[in-house]
Amino acid sequence: MSHLFEHNGADGKGYSQPEPIISTDNLQIPSSLTRKNLPRWPRISEPEMVRHYTWLSTRNFGIDTGFYPLGSCTMKHNPRINEVIAQLPGIADIHPLQPDHQIQGTLAIFHEMQEMLGICAGMDAVTLQPVAGAQGEFTAIRCIQEYFRSRGELQRTKVIVPDSAHGTNPASAAMAGFEIVEIPSQEDGRIDLSALRAVVGDDTAAMMITNPSTLGVFEPEIAEAAAIVHAAGGQMYYDGANFNAILGLTSPGLMGFDAVHYNLHKTFSQPHGGGGPGSGPIGVKSHLAEYLPGPIVKRRPILSEDRLTAVNQEWWYHWQQPANSIGKVQQWHGNSGAVVRSWAFYRRYGKDLKTMSEHAVLNANYLRHKIMEEAEKSGVSHLFNDGAPADVVKHEFTLSFAAMKEEKGIGAMDIAKGLLDKGYMAPTVYFPLIVPECMMIEPTETESKEVLDEFAEKFVEVLHEDAEVLHNAPVTTNVRRVDEVYAARNLTLAYPFDE
Ligand SMILES: *Cc1c(COP(=O)(O)O)cnc(C)c1O
């Protein structure tokens, strides 16, 4: 079977269209703007095209295909009700320039999301505009920067980041023009308060950190860390990628943070990671609210002159620009479809979001225990080097293959590739950087005990494969082991036409 990618763009007869009813001959398009040659896109028939895309879809692996324990990415099931709601015509077919009175429903959804996210994180104001966690980081750091500029504290040029941080944290701060100060973590991956004390000062703008940390370990000393940074006049930024561990149980606001981003596509379900657009709203404490990018949805009680769209409408919703906004970071209102899907997800849980987080933590702890038990039974120990007492591991956990690499030449990458041959998406590898030969597993709350048990069993089978087999893996996938360096350095995105 040949595929669209192999079509050479020749002017074939793949399709037929009726002659246009209105002649296009005298449209008076300047000849400089018309094509001299036909575009060289593949000319194939509809069935050939349908086959092409169906074929492509079978070569992919997603959360709908199998277990996807990609640490830090929160690959939970995306409930289909989200899609149904996002595709309602009154939601999907509106235009961002429509007047407020025609889009009261969508504005109400946005408003509720702002409120809900603010409450969950213990923040006072929320903007839904950023479309990724990383963009949320940059946006919040810019708000913090404006805050200091307005106070004349221009000497605050440094952002403190622990060495366990996600790479986007230092990248976002550096993009905003800050100098990055990296502090080492303790042996067990937790924050080192003496290292923090040693670097804070009147040049500190902010500290960026996530809790639970990227090792999935809760930082019990986070309030102390916040107090240290605040005493030096700095701001605390919460990387909300690990929000799935703490919703309804605690909040960044309670921990002492001033600003936070949410990864709606992680915590509040959304096809992501090449599967769809993300959304990275930010929340801030009141002193940062005037700098948020707008517009933001506000509401006021109904007045007699309002043109009501719903009979029992209690509030009038409208857009508003924050007073000293840093400006827009995204066109229109961000990825509004992603916001609506996450709203549908949250509405399904309501006040029960806490149970969601409890189950995410329970699943991670269960799987960690199960893998440890099965591995030890079969003679493999030393996988767990996070040194963490079991009760502080939250929604994900790390393993280290350093000992196995030394002993048998099998590293985290080899195990990950071996898992592909068992029909699983590989967990995250080599992150966080502070764990040698790291593998990071996040099962999420949407997996059953049966799935976790089977994964643990298959995982231990992989641990006992021959090094040679694993170095060769995967053998069952559409694409075998790729040369990542080559793929990154020599990325080919152009259509392969014959010249
Ligand atoms: C995913 C993630 C980010 C970045 O979020 P994106 O939405 O991918 O831009 C930041 N920090 C951590 C810990 C993450 O897991």
PDB file of N, CA and C in Angstrom, residues 1-7 10 12-16 42-56:
ATOM      1  N   MET A   1       0.850  -1.197   0.000  1.00  0.00           N
ATOM      2  CA  MET A   1       0.000   0.000   0.000  1.00  0.00           C
ATOM      3  C   MET A   1       0.885   1.246   0.000  1.00  0.00           C
ATOM      4  N   SER A   2       0.585   2.163  -0.877  1.00  0.00           N
ATOM      5  CA  SER A   2       1.399   3.383  -0.881  1.00  0.00           C
ATOM      6  C   SER A   2       0.695   4.446  -0.040  1.00  0.00           C
ATOM      7  N   HIS A   3       1.464   5.382   0.438  1.00  0.00           N
ATOM      8  CA  HIS A   3       0.922   6.398   1.323  1.00  0.00           C
ATOM      9  C   HIS A   3       1.131   7.785   0.766  1.00  0.00           C
ATOM     10  N   LEU A   4       0.370   8.690   1.334  1.00  0.00           N
ATOM     11  CA  LEU A   4       0.423  10.079   0.912  1.00  0.00           C
ATOM     12  C   LEU A   4       1.865  10.597   0.897  1.00  0.00           C
ATOM     13  N   PHE A   5       2.648  10.157   1.888  1.00  0.00           N
ATOM     14  CA  PHE A   5       4.023  10.637   1.971  1.00  0.00           C
ATOM     15  C   PHE A   5       4.848  10.208   0.756  1.00  0.00           C
ATOM     16  N   GLU A   6       4.425   9.126   0.122  1.00  0.00           N
ATOM     17  CA  GLU A   6       5.196   8.640  -1.019  1.00  0.00           C
ATOM     18  C   GLU A   6       4.706   9.217  -2.343  1.00  0.00           C
ATOM     19  N   HIS A   7       3.599   9.928  -2.281  1.00  0.00           N
ATOM     20  CA  HIS A   7       3.072  10.516  -3.512  1.00  0.00           C
ATOM     21  C   HIS A   7       3.999  11.630  -3.962  1.00  0.00           C
ATOM     22  N   ALA A  10       2.705  14.543  -8.408  1.00  0.00           N
ATOM     23  CA  ALA A  10       2.388  14.619  -9.842  1.00  0.00           C
ATOM     24  C   ALA A  10       0.909  14.939 -10.030  1.00  0.00           C
ATOM     25  N   GLY A  12      -2.017  14.046 -10.911  1.00  0.00           N
ATOM     26  CA  GLY A  12      -2.784  12.856 -11.245  1.00  0.00           C
ATOM     27  C   GLY A  12      -4.272  13.147 -11.282  1.00  0.00           C
ATOM     28  N   LYS A  13      -5.063  12.116 -11.294  1.00  0.00           N
ATOM     29  CA  LYS A  13      -6.509  12.293 -11.394  1.00  0.00           C
ATOM     30  C   LYS A  13      -7.160  11.676 -10.172  1.00  0.00           C
ATOM     31  N   GLY A  14      -6.702  12.038  -9.009  1.00  0.00           N
ATOM     32  CA  GLY A  14      -7.206  11.401  -7.802  1.00  0.00           C
ATOM     33  C   GLY A  14      -8.612  11.811  -7.437  1.00  0.00           C
ATOM     34  N   TYR A  15      -9.041  12.995  -7.881  1.00  0.00           N
ATOM     35  CA  TYR A  15     -10.332  13.489  -7.434  1.00  0.00           C
ATOM     36  C   TYR A  15     -11.023  14.143  -8.613  1.00  0.00           C
ATOM     37  N   SER A  16     -12.320  14.384  -8.479  1.00  0.00           N
ATOM     38  CA  SER A  16     -13.008  15.158  -9.510  1.00  0.00           C
ATOM     39  C   SER A  16     -13.935  16.143  -8.829  1.00  0.00           C
ATOM     40  N   PRO A  42      -0.045  16.309  -2.821  1.00  0.00           N
ATOM     41  CA  PRO A  42      -0.421  14.998  -3.352  1.00  0.00           C
ATOM     42  C   PRO A  42      -1.844  15.031  -3.909  1.00  0.00           C
ATOM     43  N   ARG A  43      -2.040  14.433  -5.071  1.00  0.00           N
ATOM     44  CA  ARG A  43      -3.374  14.386  -5.657  1.00  0.00           C
ATOM     45  C   ARG A  43      -3.883  12.954  -5.562  1.00  0.00           C
ATOM     46  N   ILE A  44      -4.610  12.720  -4.509  1.00  0.00           N
ATOM     47  CA  ILE A  44      -5.123  11.362  -4.314  1.00  0.00           C
ATOM     48  C   ILE A  44      -6.620  11.428  -4.063  1.00  0.00           C
ATOM     49  N   SER A  45      -7.247  10.292  -4.204  1.00  0.00           N
ATOM     50  CA  SER A  45      -8.702  10.250  -4.059  1.00  0.00           C
ATOM     51  C   SER A  45      -9.093  10.251  -2.588  1.00  0.00           C
ATOM     52  N   GLU A  46     -10.379  10.491  -2.346  1.00  0.00           N
ATOM     53  CA  GLU A  46     -10.847  10.517  -0.967  1.00  0.00           C
ATOM     54  C   GLU A  46     -10.571   9.205  -0.228  1.00  0.00           C
ATOM     55  N   PRO A  47     -10.924   8.031  -0.831  1.00  0.00           N
ATOM     56  CA  PRO A  47     -10.616   6.793  -0.081  1.00  0.00           C
ATOM     57  C   PRO A  47      -9.126   6.648   0.206  1.00  0.00           C
ATOM     58  N   GLU A  48      -8.271   7.061  -0.743  1.00  0.00           N
ATOM     59  CA  GLU A  48      -6.831   6.957  -0.485  1.00  0.00           C
ATOM     60  C   GLU A  48      -6.419   7.857   0.675  1.00  0.00           C
ATOM     61  N   MET A  49      -7.042   9.033   0.707  1.00  0.00           N
ATOM     62  CA  MET A  49      -6.690   9.952   1.776  1.00  0.00           C
ATOM     63  C   MET A  49      -7.186   9.436   3.126  1.00  0.00           C
ATOM     64  N   VAL A  50      -8.416   8.925   3.153  1.00  0.00           N
ATOM     65  CA  VAL A  50      -8.950   8.382   4.404  1.00  0.00           C
ATOM     66  C   VAL A  50      -8.045   7.259   4.894  1.00  0.00           C
ATOM     67  N   ARG A  51      -7.608   6.393   3.953  1.00  0.00           N
ATOM     68  CA  ARG A  51      -6.719   5.294   4.340  1.00  0.00           C
ATOM     69  C   ARG A  51      -5.402   5.818   4.913  1.00  0.00           C
ATOM     70  N   HIS A  52      -4.914   6.881   4.287  1.00  0.00           N
ATOM     71  CA  HIS A  52      -3.651   7.452   4.757  1.00  0.00           C
ATOM     72  C   HIS A  52      -3.752   7.857   6.222  1.00  0.00           C
ATOM     73  N   TYR A  53      -4.809   8.626   6.549  1.00  0.00           N
ATOM     74  CA  TYR A  53      -4.916   9.122   7.923  1.00  0.00           C
ATOM     75  C   TYR A  53      -5.278   8.011   8.908  1.00  0.00           C
ATOM     76  N   THR A  54      -6.059   7.060   8.439  1.00  0.00           N
ATOM     77  CA  THR A  54      -6.386   5.940   9.321  1.00  0.00           C
ATOM     78  C   THR A  54      -5.122   5.135   9.608  1.00  0.00           C
ATOM     79  N   TRP A  55      -4.316   4.953   8.564  1.00  0.00           N
ATOM     80  CA  TRP A  55      -3.042   4.253   8.724  1.00  0.00           C
ATOM     81  C   TRP A  55      -2.155   4.990   9.731  1.00  0.00           C
ATOM     82  N   LEU A  56      -2.081   6.325   9.567  1.00  0.00           N
ATOM     83  CA  LEU A  56      -1.269   7.111  10.495  1.00  0.00           C
ATOM     84  C   LEU A  56      -1.749   6.912  11.930  1.00  0.00           C
TER      85      LEU A  56
END
